[in-house]
Amino acid sequence: MMNSTAIPDEAPFSETVFLNEPSTEDRYRIIYEHMGRIGSERRVGNLLLHLANMARALVAADRCSVWLADWETDTLWTMAAHGVSEIRIPLSSGLVGYAVQNGLDVYIDDAQNDPRFNKEVDRRTGYHTRSILVLPLCGSNGKVLGALQVLNKRTRAGSFTQDDIRHLQMVVASASASIENTLLNEEIDDTQREIIFTMGEVGEVRSRETGNHVKRVAEYSHVLARTMGLPQEEADLIRTASPMHDIGKVEIPDAILKKPGKLDPEEFKVIQGHAETGYQILKKSSRPILQAAAIVAHEHHERWDGRGYPNGLVGEAIHLYGRITAVADVFDALASKRCYKEAWDLDRVWDEFHKERGAHYCPAVTDALFAGSEEILRIRDTYQDN
Ligand code: C2E
Ligand code: SIN
Ligand code: SIN
Ligand code: FE
Ligand code: FE
């Protein structure tokens, strides 16, 4: 779910090249440059990256690591750190553990001779820690979120100063509130994603015995969105929402949905109702993910030429999310076996999209399908039906 980031070392640490102590002006400029971004980041990983870079510059440290506490497994892990990828240590270990468990700052000139220092981390990273400053990141109601740690002061004197501590305390206090909010937002987003995915599977289980249809449509939609150049966040939103496209099938009787052969016109009318039903189920929520899902459920059977359902919308009057999901959904329907049809050969599938580009399907989305075909086929192979 959450990945850790190793921030590249830009300039190697040198025992002989010293930095000057940052002036007060330097410090305020550094805070000013970073704080806005820290306050507006939605992703906790990006936020901690800015925080680590700011802290390092602010106190002329060689490196900074931001540790998050996982109280369920009693571990501390580096979510953003200079020069190292993820490290996990027990919550009770080392200076960071001490700071987190006691909610206290730790300030040391000679880590190697402090009994609380966990030499194991240096051994694993090949780093040599001398001076060190650790500040706990405190959330609301006393909960400790983790700790910020700066290593090896790069001035000639080589020790962190009272000024360093004061400035770091200042930024850590306000960054902690941002971190807490961001973690909470990510949890809400993750929960929504899970619920939506599960609901999508419910719709699918009704119509098919096996399969990864929901998963594939999500991933295809994501590839199409990215290939079309949509921003990462929007592509992610489409990936999350697209599995919901057939949720309205929950209302379709089994006798129709699972009919082995061709539907008669009456039966097809009933099936077509799933677009409107899905929309009615989802449209009540004002959450962005569910709003996107409502659009997808409503418009994934509209056609570019206006001959689709339920509303016969034409061209760009069909929401982009609907046009993207339509291509992802049909690609998967054709390339897979259904209770009412065999899987098509790939050549025949590509022919269908060439033929129907600009008729059934939005031209730009169809072009993205062709351009992204390599990745599309990789997804198809990864999530095969059993
Ligand atoms: P689905 O199986 O998820 O299919 C989604 C869409 O893929 C279909 O929307 C259609 O646009 C396309 N598609 C699927 N199979 C074929 C095919 O053999 N040829 C072509 N040209 N396109 C195909 P559509 O038609 O609106 O159908 C919506 C849903 O209605 C389908 O979802 C499926 O659950 C059901 N359905 C459609 N046709 C039949 C059928 O003949 N028998 C049964 N039992 N169900 C059907
Ligand atoms: C720097 O101080 O800008 C890079 C040095 C490092 O992270 O090792
Ligand atoms: C749709 O609008 O996707 C259904 C019409 C068709 O099967 O081409
Ligand atoms: Fe559908
Ligand atoms: Fe579908």
CSV table of C-alpha atoms and ligand atoms in Angstrom, one decimal:
chain,number,residue,atom,x,y,z
A,1,MET,CA,0.0,0.0,0.0
A,2,MET,CA,2.6,2.6,1.1
A,3,ASN,CA,6.0,2.5,-0.5
A,4,SER,CA,9.2,3.9,0.9
A,5,THR,CA,11.4,6.2,-1.1
A,6,ALA,CA,15.2,6.3,-1.2
A,7,ILE,CA,16.1,9.9,-2.0
A,8,PRO,CA,19.2,9.9,-4.1
A,9,ASP,CA,22.4,11.3,-2.6
A,10,GLU,CA,23.2,14.3,-4.7
A,11,ALA,CA,26.6,15.1,-3.4
A,12,PRO,CA,28.6,12.5,-1.6
A,13,PHE,CA,29.5,13.2,2.0
A,14,SER,CA,33.0,14.4,2.5
A,15,GLU,CA,35.1,14.5,5.6
A,16,THR,CA,36.9,17.5,4.4
A,17,VAL,CA,34.4,19.7,2.5
A,18,PHE,CA,32.4,21.5,5.2
A,19,LEU,CA,29.3,23.6,4.8
A,20,ASN,CA,28.7,26.9,6.6
A,21,GLU,CA,26.2,27.1,9.4
A,22,PRO,CA,23.0,28.4,7.7
A,23,SER,CA,22.2,32.0,8.5
A,24,THR,CA,18.8,32.8,9.9
A,25,GLU,CA,17.9,34.2,6.5
A,26,ASP,CA,19.0,31.0,4.9
A,27,ARG,CA,16.8,29.0,7.2
A,28,TYR,CA,13.7,31.1,6.6
A,29,ARG,CA,14.2,30.9,2.9
A,30,ILE,CA,14.4,27.1,3.1
A,31,ILE,CA,11.3,26.8,5.3
A,32,TYR,CA,9.5,29.2,3.0
A,33,GLU,CA,10.4,27.3,-0.1
A,34,HIS,CA,9.2,23.9,1.2
A,35,MET,CA,6.4,24.5,3.6
A,36,GLY,CA,3.7,25.4,1.0
A,37,ARG,CA,4.3,22.2,-0.8
A,38,ILE,CA,4.3,20.2,2.4
A,39,GLY,CA,0.9,21.6,3.3
A,40,SER,CA,-0.6,20.9,0.0
A,41,GLU,CA,0.6,17.4,-0.8
A,42,ARG,CA,-2.1,14.7,-0.9
A,43,ARG,CA,0.3,11.8,-1.0
A,44,VAL,CA,2.1,11.1,2.3
A,45,GLY,CA,5.2,9.7,0.4
A,46,ASN,CA,5.7,13.0,-1.5
A,47,LEU,CA,5.1,15.0,1.6
A,48,LEU,CA,7.8,13.2,3.6
A,49,LEU,CA,10.2,13.6,0.7
A,50,HIS,CA,9.8,17.4,0.8
A,51,LEU,CA,10.1,17.2,4.6
A,52,ALA,CA,13.3,15.2,4.4
A,53,ASN,CA,14.9,17.6,1.9
A,54,MET,CA,13.9,20.6,3.9
A,55,ALA,CA,15.2,19.2,7.2
A,56,ARG,CA,18.5,18.3,5.6
A,57,ALA,CA,19.0,21.8,4.2
A,58,LEU,CA,17.7,23.5,7.2
A,59,VAL,CA,20.3,22.2,9.6
A,60,ALA,CA,23.1,21.4,7.1
A,61,ALA,CA,22.9,17.7,7.8
A,62,ASP,CA,24.3,15.0,5.5
A,63,ARG,CA,21.1,13.0,5.5
A,64,CYS,CA,17.6,12.9,6.8
A,65,SER,CA,15.3,9.9,7.4
A,66,VAL,CA,11.6,10.1,8.1
A,67,TRP,CA,10.4,7.1,10.1
A,68,LEU,CA,6.8,6.1,10.5
A,69,ALA,CA,5.6,4.1,13.5
A,70,ASP,CA,3.5,1.0,12.7
A,71,TRP,CA,1.9,0.4,16.1
A,72,GLU,CA,0.2,-2.8,14.9
A,73,THR,CA,3.5,-4.6,14.2
A,74,ASP,CA,5.6,-2.6,16.6
A,75,THR,CA,8.0,-1.5,13.9
A,76,LEU,CA,9.5,1.7,12.7
A,77,TRP,CA,10.2,2.0,9.0
A,78,THR,CA,11.8,4.7,6.8
A,79,MET,CA,9.2,6.0,4.4
A,80,ALA,CA,11.5,8.6,3.0
A,81,ALA,CA,15.3,8.7,3.5
A,82,HIS,CA,18.4,9.9,1.8
A,83,GLY,CA,20.6,7.2,0.4
A,84,VAL,CA,18.8,4.2,1.8
A,85,SER,CA,15.7,2.3,0.7
A,86,GLU,CA,13.3,0.9,3.3
A,87,ILE,CA,14.7,-0.1,6.7
A,88,ARG,CA,12.5,-1.7,9.3
A,89,ILE,CA,13.5,-1.9,13.0
A,90,PRO,CA,11.6,-2.9,16.1
A,91,LEU,CA,9.8,0.0,17.8
A,92,SER,CA,11.9,-0.4,20.9
A,93,SER,CA,15.2,-0.1,19.2
A,94,GLY,CA,17.8,2.6,18.8
A,95,LEU,CA,17.6,6.3,19.2
A,96,VAL,CA,14.5,6.6,17.0
A,97,GLY,CA,12.7,4.0,19.0
A,98,TYR,CA,13.7,5.9,22.2
A,99,ALA,CA,12.4,9.2,20.8
A,100,VAL,CA,9.1,7.7,19.5
A,101,GLN,CA,8.3,5.7,22.7
A,102,ASN,CA,9.1,8.5,25.0
A,103,GLY,CA,8.0,11.4,22.8
A,104,LEU,CA,11.3,13.1,23.5
A,105,ASP,CA,13.9,14.8,21.3
A,106,VAL,CA,17.3,13.1,21.2
A,107,TYR,CA,20.4,15.1,20.6
A,108,ILE,CA,23.8,13.4,20.3
A,109,ASP,CA,27.3,14.3,19.1
A,110,ASP,CA,28.8,10.8,19.1
A,111,ALA,CA,26.3,8.2,18.3
A,112,GLN,CA,28.8,5.3,18.3
A,113,ASN,CA,29.3,5.8,22.1
A,114,ASP,CA,25.7,6.1,23.0
A,115,PRO,CA,24.2,2.9,24.4
A,116,ARG,CA,20.8,3.7,22.9
A,117,PHE,CA,22.2,3.9,19.3
A,118,ASN,CA,21.3,0.9,17.1
A,119,LYS,CA,24.6,0.0,15.3
A,120,GLU,CA,22.7,-2.5,13.3
A,121,VAL,CA,21.3,0.2,10.9
A,122,ASP,CA,24.8,1.6,10.1
A,123,ARG,CA,26.0,-2.0,9.6
A,124,ARG,CA,23.2,-2.6,7.1
A,125,THR,CA,23.6,0.6,5.2
A,126,GLY,CA,27.4,1.0,5.3
A,127,TYR,CA,27.0,4.5,6.7
A,128,HIS,CA,28.9,5.9,9.6
A,129,THR,CA,26.8,8.0,11.9
A,130,ARG,CA,28.4,10.5,14.2
A,131,SER,CA,26.1,13.4,15.2
A,132,ILE,CA,22.4,12.8,15.2
A,133,LEU,CA,19.2,14.6,16.1
A,134,VAL,CA,15.8,12.9,16.4
A,135,LEU,CA,12.5,14.6,16.9
A,136,PRO,CA,9.3,12.7,17.3
A,137,LEU,CA,6.4,13.5,15.0
A,138,CYS,CA,3.4,14.0,17.3
A,139,GLY,CA,-0.1,13.7,16.0
A,140,SER,CA,-3.2,15.0,17.8
A,141,ASN,CA,-4.3,13.4,21.1
A,142,GLY,CA,-0.7,12.5,21.9
A,143,LYS,CA,-0.3,9.7,19.3
A,144,VAL,CA,3.3,9.6,18.0
A,145,LEU,CA,3.3,9.1,14.2
A,146,GLY,CA,7.0,8.5,13.8
A,147,ALA,CA,10.2,10.5,13.9
A,148,LEU,CA,12.4,12.8,11.9
A,149,GLN,CA,16.1,12.0,12.1
A,150,VAL,CA,19.0,14.1,10.7
A,151,LEU,CA,22.4,12.6,10.5
A,152,ASN,CA,26.0,14.0,10.5
A,153,LYS,CA,26.2,17.8,10.7
A,154,ARG,CA,28.3,19.0,7.8
A,155,THR,CA,29.8,22.1,9.4
A,156,ARG,CA,33.4,22.0,10.6
A,157,ALA,CA,32.3,21.9,14.2
A,158,GLY,CA,30.3,18.8,13.4
A,159,SER,CA,27.6,19.1,16.0
A,160,PHE,CA,24.0,20.1,15.8
A,161,THR,CA,23.2,23.3,17.6
A,162,GLN,CA,20.4,24.7,19.7
A,163,ASP,CA,19.4,26.7,16.7
A,164,ASP,CA,19.0,23.5,14.7
A,165,ILE,CA,16.8,22.0,17.3
A,166,ARG,CA,14.6,25.1,17.6
A,167,HIS,CA,14.1,25.4,13.8
A,168,LEU,CA,13.5,21.7,13.4
A,169,GLN,CA,11.0,21.7,16.2
A,170,MET,CA,9.1,24.5,14.5
A,171,VAL,CA,8.8,22.8,11.2
A,172,VAL,CA,8.1,19.4,12.7
A,173,ALA,CA,5.2,20.7,14.7
A,174,SER,CA,3.4,21.9,11.6
A,175,ALA,CA,4.5,19.1,9.3
A,176,SER,CA,3.1,16.6,11.8
A,177,ALA,CA,-0.4,18.0,11.4
A,178,SER,CA,-0.1,17.7,7.6
A,179,ILE,CA,1.3,14.1,7.9
A,180,GLU,CA,-1.6,13.1,10.1
A,181,ASN,CA,-4.2,14.6,7.7
A,182,THR,CA,-2.6,13.0,4.7
A,183,LEU,CA,-2.4,9.5,6.3
A,184,LEU,CA,-6.1,9.8,7.2
A,185,ASN,CA,-7.0,10.9,3.6
A,186,GLU,CA,-5.0,8.0,2.2
A,187,GLU,CA,-6.8,5.6,4.5
A,188,ILE,CA,-10.2,6.9,3.4
A,189,ASP,CA,-9.1,6.7,-0.2
A,190,ASP,CA,-7.9,3.1,0.3
A,191,THR,CA,-11.1,2.1,2.1
A,192,GLN,CA,-13.2,3.6,-0.7
A,193,ARG,CA,-11.1,1.8,-3.3
A,194,GLU,CA,-11.6,-1.5,-1.5
A,195,ILE,CA,-15.3,-1.1,-1.1
A,196,ILE,CA,-15.7,-0.1,-4.8
A,197,PHE,CA,-13.7,-3.0,-6.0
A,198,THR,CA,-15.7,-5.4,-3.9
A,199,MET,CA,-18.9,-4.0,-5.1
A,200,GLY,CA,-17.7,-4.3,-8.7
A,201,GLU,CA,-16.9,-7.9,-8.0
A,202,VAL,CA,-20.4,-8.5,-6.7
A,203,GLY,CA,-21.8,-7.3,-10.0
A,204,GLU,CA,-19.4,-9.6,-11.8
A,205,VAL,CA,-20.0,-12.7,-9.7
A,206,ARG,CA,-23.6,-12.5,-10.7
A,207,SER,CA,-22.9,-12.6,-14.4
A,208,ARG,CA,-19.8,-14.9,-14.5
A,209,GLU,CA,-18.6,-17.9,-12.7
A,210,THR,CA,-14.9,-17.1,-12.8
A,211,GLY,CA,-12.6,-14.5,-13.8
A,212,ASN,CA,-10.7,-11.3,-13.3
A,213,HIS,CA,-12.9,-9.2,-15.6
A,214,VAL,CA,-13.1,-6.4,-13.0
A,215,LYS,CA,-9.4,-6.3,-12.4
A,216,ARG,CA,-8.6,-6.3,-16.1
A,217,VAL,CA,-11.0,-3.5,-16.9
A,218,ALA,CA,-9.5,-1.4,-14.1
A,219,GLU,CA,-6.0,-1.9,-15.4
A,220,TYR,CA,-6.9,-1.4,-19.1
A,221,SER,CA,-8.7,1.8,-18.2
A,222,HIS,CA,-5.6,3.0,-16.4
A,223,VAL,CA,-3.4,2.3,-19.3
A,224,LEU,CA,-5.8,4.1,-21.7
A,225,ALA,CA,-6.0,7.1,-19.4
A,226,ARG,CA,-2.2,7.3,-19.0
A,227,THR,CA,-1.6,6.7,-22.7
A,228,MET,CA,-3.9,9.6,-23.5
A,229,GLY,CA,-1.8,11.8,-21.2
A,230,LEU,CA,-4.1,12.3,-18.3
A,231,PRO,CA,-2.5,13.3,-15.1
A,232,GLN,CA,-1.5,10.5,-12.7
A,233,GLU,CA,-4.2,11.3,-10.2
A,234,GLU,CA,-7.0,11.2,-12.7
A,235,ALA,CA,-5.7,8.0,-14.3
A,236,ASP,CA,-5.8,6.5,-10.8
A,237,LEU,CA,-9.3,7.8,-10.3
A,238,ILE,CA,-10.5,6.1,-13.5
A,239,ARG,CA,-8.8,2.9,-12.5
A,240,THR,CA,-10.6,2.9,-9.2
A,241,ALA,CA,-14.0,3.8,-10.7
A,242,SER,CA,-14.1,1.7,-13.8
A,243,PRO,CA,-14.6,-1.7,-12.0
A,244,MET,CA,-18.1,-0.4,-11.0
A,245,HIS,CA,-19.4,-0.1,-14.5
A,246,ASP,CA,-21.6,-3.2,-14.3
A,247,ILE,CA,-22.8,-2.8,-10.7
A,248,GLY,CA,-26.4,-2.3,-12.0
A,249,LYS,CA,-26.4,-5.9,-13.1
A,250,VAL,CA,-27.2,-6.8,-9.5
A,251,GLU,CA,-30.9,-6.2,-10.5
A,252,ILE,CA,-30.9,-8.5,-13.6
A,253,PRO,CA,-32.5,-11.9,-13.1
A,254,ASP,CA,-30.1,-14.9,-13.4
A,255,ALA,CA,-32.3,-16.4,-16.2
A,256,ILE,CA,-31.3,-13.5,-18.4
A,257,LEU,CA,-27.8,-12.7,-17.1
A,258,LYS,CA,-26.7,-16.3,-17.3
A,259,LYS,CA,-28.5,-17.3,-20.4
A,260,PRO,CA,-26.1,-19.5,-22.5
A,261,GLY,CA,-27.3,-18.3,-25.8
A,262,LYS,CA,-28.4,-15.1,-27.5
A,263,LEU,CA,-30.8,-12.8,-25.8
A,264,ASP,CA,-34.1,-11.9,-27.4
A,265,PRO,CA,-35.0,-8.2,-27.7
A,266,GLU,CA,-37.1,-8.2,-24.6
A,267,GLU,CA,-34.3,-9.7,-22.5
A,268,PHE,CA,-31.7,-7.3,-24.0
A,269,LYS,CA,-34.0,-4.4,-23.0
A,270,VAL,CA,-33.9,-5.7,-19.4
A,271,ILE,CA,-30.1,-6.0,-19.5
A,272,GLN,CA,-29.7,-2.5,-20.9
A,273,GLY,CA,-31.4,-1.2,-17.7
A,274,HIS,CA,-28.1,-2.0,-15.8
A,275,ALA,CA,-26.6,1.3,-17.0
A,276,GLU,CA,-29.4,3.4,-15.4
A,277,THR,CA,-29.6,1.2,-12.3
A,278,GLY,CA,-25.9,1.5,-11.7
A,279,TYR,CA,-26.1,5.2,-12.0
A,280,GLN,CA,-29.0,5.5,-9.6
A,281,ILE,CA,-27.1,3.4,-7.0
A,282,LEU,CA,-24.0,5.5,-7.2
A,283,LYS,CA,-25.1,9.0,-7.9
A,284,LYS,CA,-26.2,9.8,-4.3
A,285,SER,CA,-22.6,10.1,-3.0
A,286,SER,CA,-20.7,13.3,-3.4
A,287,ARG,CA,-17.3,11.6,-2.9
A,288,PRO,CA,-15.2,12.1,-6.1
A,289,ILE,CA,-14.5,8.4,-6.5
A,290,LEU,CA,-18.2,7.4,-6.3
A,291,GLN,CA,-19.1,10.3,-8.6
A,292,ALA,CA,-16.7,9.0,-11.2
A,293,ALA,CA,-18.1,5.5,-10.7
A,294,ALA,CA,-21.6,6.8,-11.3
A,295,ILE,CA,-20.5,8.4,-14.6
A,296,VAL,CA,-18.8,5.2,-15.7
A,297,ALA,CA,-21.9,3.0,-14.8
A,298,HIS,CA,-24.2,5.4,-16.6
A,299,GLU,CA,-22.2,6.0,-19.8
A,300,HIS,CA,-20.1,2.9,-20.6
A,301,HIS,CA,-22.6,1.7,-23.2
A,302,GLU,CA,-23.0,5.0,-25.0
A,303,ARG,CA,-21.5,5.0,-28.5
A,304,TRP,CA,-19.4,7.7,-30.1
A,305,ASP,CA,-21.9,7.7,-33.1
A,306,GLY,CA,-24.9,8.2,-30.7
A,307,ARG,CA,-26.4,4.7,-31.2
A,308,GLY,CA,-25.6,3.5,-27.7
A,309,TYR,CA,-27.7,3.5,-24.5
A,310,PRO,CA,-29.3,4.6,-22.2
A,311,ASN,CA,-29.3,8.2,-23.6
A,312,GLY,CA,-27.9,8.0,-27.1
A,313,LEU,CA,-25.3,10.6,-26.3
A,314,VAL,CA,-22.9,11.6,-29.2
A,315,GLY,CA,-19.2,12.2,-29.2
A,316,GLU,CA,-17.7,14.3,-26.5
A,317,ALA,CA,-21.1,14.7,-24.9
A,318,ILE,CA,-20.2,11.2,-23.5
A,319,HIS,CA,-17.9,11.7,-20.5
A,320,LEU,CA,-14.3,10.7,-21.1
A,321,TYR,CA,-14.5,8.2,-18.2
A,322,GLY,CA,-17.4,6.5,-20.0
A,323,ARG,CA,-15.6,6.5,-23.3
A,324,ILE,CA,-12.5,5.0,-21.7
A,325,THR,CA,-14.4,2.3,-19.8
A,326,ALA,CA,-16.4,1.4,-22.9
A,327,VAL,CA,-13.2,0.5,-24.8
A,328,ALA,CA,-11.7,-1.4,-21.8
A,329,ASP,CA,-14.9,-3.3,-21.2
A,330,VAL,CA,-15.6,-4.3,-24.8
A,331,PHE,CA,-11.9,-5.2,-25.3
A,332,ASP,CA,-12.2,-7.6,-22.4
A,333,ALA,CA,-15.6,-8.9,-23.3
A,334,LEU,CA,-14.4,-9.8,-26.8
A,335,ALA,CA,-11.0,-11.3,-25.7
A,336,SER,CA,-12.6,-13.4,-23.0
A,337,LYS,CA,-15.0,-16.3,-23.0
A,338,ARG,CA,-18.5,-15.4,-21.8
A,339,CYS,CA,-21.4,-17.7,-20.9
A,340,TYR,CA,-23.0,-16.6,-24.2
A,341,LYS,CA,-19.9,-16.5,-26.4
A,342,GLU,CA,-16.4,-17.9,-27.0
A,343,ALA,CA,-13.3,-15.7,-26.8
A,344,TRP,CA,-12.3,-14.1,-30.0
A,345,ASP,CA,-8.9,-14.4,-31.7
A,346,LEU,CA,-6.8,-11.3,-31.0
A,347,ASP,CA,-6.7,-10.5,-34.7
A,348,ARG,CA,-10.5,-10.3,-34.8
A,349,VAL,CA,-10.5,-8.1,-31.7
A,350,TRP,CA,-8.1,-5.6,-33.2
A,351,ASP,CA,-10.1,-5.7,-36.4
A,352,GLU,CA,-13.3,-4.8,-34.5
A,353,PHE,CA,-11.6,-1.7,-33.0
A,354,HIS,CA,-10.2,-0.6,-36.4
A,355,LYS,CA,-13.6,-1.0,-37.9
A,356,GLU,CA,-15.5,0.7,-35.1
A,357,ARG,CA,-13.1,3.5,-34.4
A,358,GLY,CA,-15.1,6.7,-34.7
A,359,ALA,CA,-18.4,4.7,-34.9
A,360,HIS,CA,-18.8,2.7,-31.7
A,361,TYR,CA,-15.6,3.9,-30.0
A,362,CYS,CA,-14.1,7.3,-29.4
A,363,PRO,CA,-11.2,7.7,-31.9
A,364,ALA,CA,-8.7,9.1,-29.3
A,365,VAL,CA,-9.4,6.3,-26.9
A,366,THR,CA,-9.2,3.7,-29.6
A,367,ASP,CA,-5.8,5.1,-30.7
A,368,ALA,CA,-4.6,4.8,-27.0
A,369,LEU,CA,-5.7,1.2,-27.1
A,370,PHE,CA,-3.5,0.6,-30.2
A,371,ALA,CA,-0.6,2.6,-28.7
A,372,GLY,CA,-0.8,0.9,-25.4
A,373,SER,CA,-1.4,-2.6,-26.8
A,374,GLU,CA,1.8,-4.1,-25.5
A,375,GLU,CA,0.9,-3.2,-21.9
A,376,ILE,CA,-2.8,-4.1,-22.5
A,377,LEU,CA,-1.7,-7.6,-23.6
A,378,ARG,CA,0.6,-8.0,-20.6
A,379,ILE,CA,-2.3,-7.2,-18.3
A,380,ARG,CA,-4.5,-9.7,-20.1
A,381,ASP,CA,-1.8,-12.4,-19.6
A,382,THR,CA,-1.2,-11.5,-16.0
A,383,TYR,CA,-4.9,-11.6,-15.0
A,384,GLN,CA,-6.2,-14.6,-16.9
A,385,ASP,CA,-9.4,-16.4,-16.0
A,386,ASN,CA,-9.0,-19.7,-14.3
B,1,C2E,P1,-20.6,-7.9,-21.2
B,1,C2E,O1,-20.5,-9.4,-21.4
B,1,C2E,O2,-19.7,-7.3,-20.2
B,1,C2E,O3,-20.3,-7.2,-22.6
B,1,C2E,C1,-20.0,-5.8,-22.6
B,1,C2E,C2,-20.0,-5.3,-24.0
B,1,C2E,O4,-19.1,-5.9,-24.9
B,1,C2E,C3,-21.3,-5.5,-24.8
B,1,C2E,O5,-22.3,-4.6,-24.4
B,1,C2E,C4,-20.9,-5.4,-26.2
B,1,C2E,O6,-20.8,-4.0,-26.5
B,1,C2E,C5,-19.6,-6.0,-26.2
B,1,C2E,N1,-19.6,-7.4,-26.7
B,1,C2E,C6,-19.7,-8.5,-25.9
B,1,C2E,N2,-19.7,-9.6,-26.7
B,1,C2E,C7,-19.8,-9.1,-28.0
B,1,C2E,C8,-19.8,-9.8,-29.2
B,1,C2E,O7,-19.9,-11.0,-29.3
B,1,C2E,N3,-19.8,-9.0,-30.3
B,1,C2E,C9,-19.8,-7.7,-30.3
B,1,C2E,N4,-19.7,-6.9,-31.4
B,1,C2E,N5,-19.7,-7.0,-29.1
B,1,C2E,C10,-19.7,-7.7,-28.0
B,1,C2E,P2,-23.9,-5.0,-24.6
B,1,C2E,O8,-24.1,-5.6,-26.0
B,1,C2E,O9,-24.6,-3.7,-24.3
B,1,C2E,O10,-24.2,-6.1,-23.6
B,1,C2E,C11,-24.3,-5.7,-22.2
B,1,C2E,C12,-24.3,-7.0,-21.4
B,1,C2E,O11,-25.5,-7.7,-21.8
B,1,C2E,C13,-23.1,-7.9,-21.6
B,1,C2E,O12,-22.0,-7.5,-20.8
B,1,C2E,C14,-23.8,-9.2,-21.2
B,1,C2E,O13,-23.8,-9.3,-19.8
B,1,C2E,C15,-25.2,-9.1,-21.7
B,1,C2E,N6,-25.3,-9.7,-23.0
B,1,C2E,C16,-25.1,-9.1,-24.2
B,1,C2E,N7,-25.4,-10.0,-25.2
B,1,C2E,C17,-25.7,-11.1,-24.7
B,1,C2E,C18,-26.1,-12.4,-25.2
B,1,C2E,O14,-26.2,-12.7,-26.4
B,1,C2E,N8,-26.4,-13.4,-24.3
B,1,C2E,C19,-26.3,-13.2,-22.9
B,1,C2E,N9,-26.6,-14.2,-22.1
B,1,C2E,N10,-25.9,-12.0,-22.4
B,1,C2E,C20,-25.6,-11.0,-23.3
B,2,SIN,C1,23.8,16.8,0.3
B,2,SIN,O1,24.2,17.1,1.4
B,2,SIN,O2,23.2,17.6,-0.4
B,2,SIN,C2,24.0,15.4,-0.2
B,2,SIN,C3,24.9,14.6,0.7
B,2,SIN,C4,24.2,13.2,1.0
B,2,SIN,O3,23.0,13.1,1.2
B,2,SIN,O4,24.9,12.3,1.2
B,3,SIN,C1,-23.1,-0.5,-26.6
B,3,SIN,O1,-23.5,0.6,-26.7
B,3,SIN,O2,-21.9,-0.8,-26.1
B,3,SIN,C2,-24.0,-1.7,-27.1
B,3,SIN,C3,-24.1,-1.8,-28.6
B,3,SIN,C4,-23.2,-2.8,-29.2
B,3,SIN,O3,-23.2,-4.0,-28.8
B,3,SIN,O4,-22.4,-2.4,-30.0
B,4,FE,FE,-22.2,-3.0,-19.0
B,5,FE,FE,-18.4,-5.4,-18.2
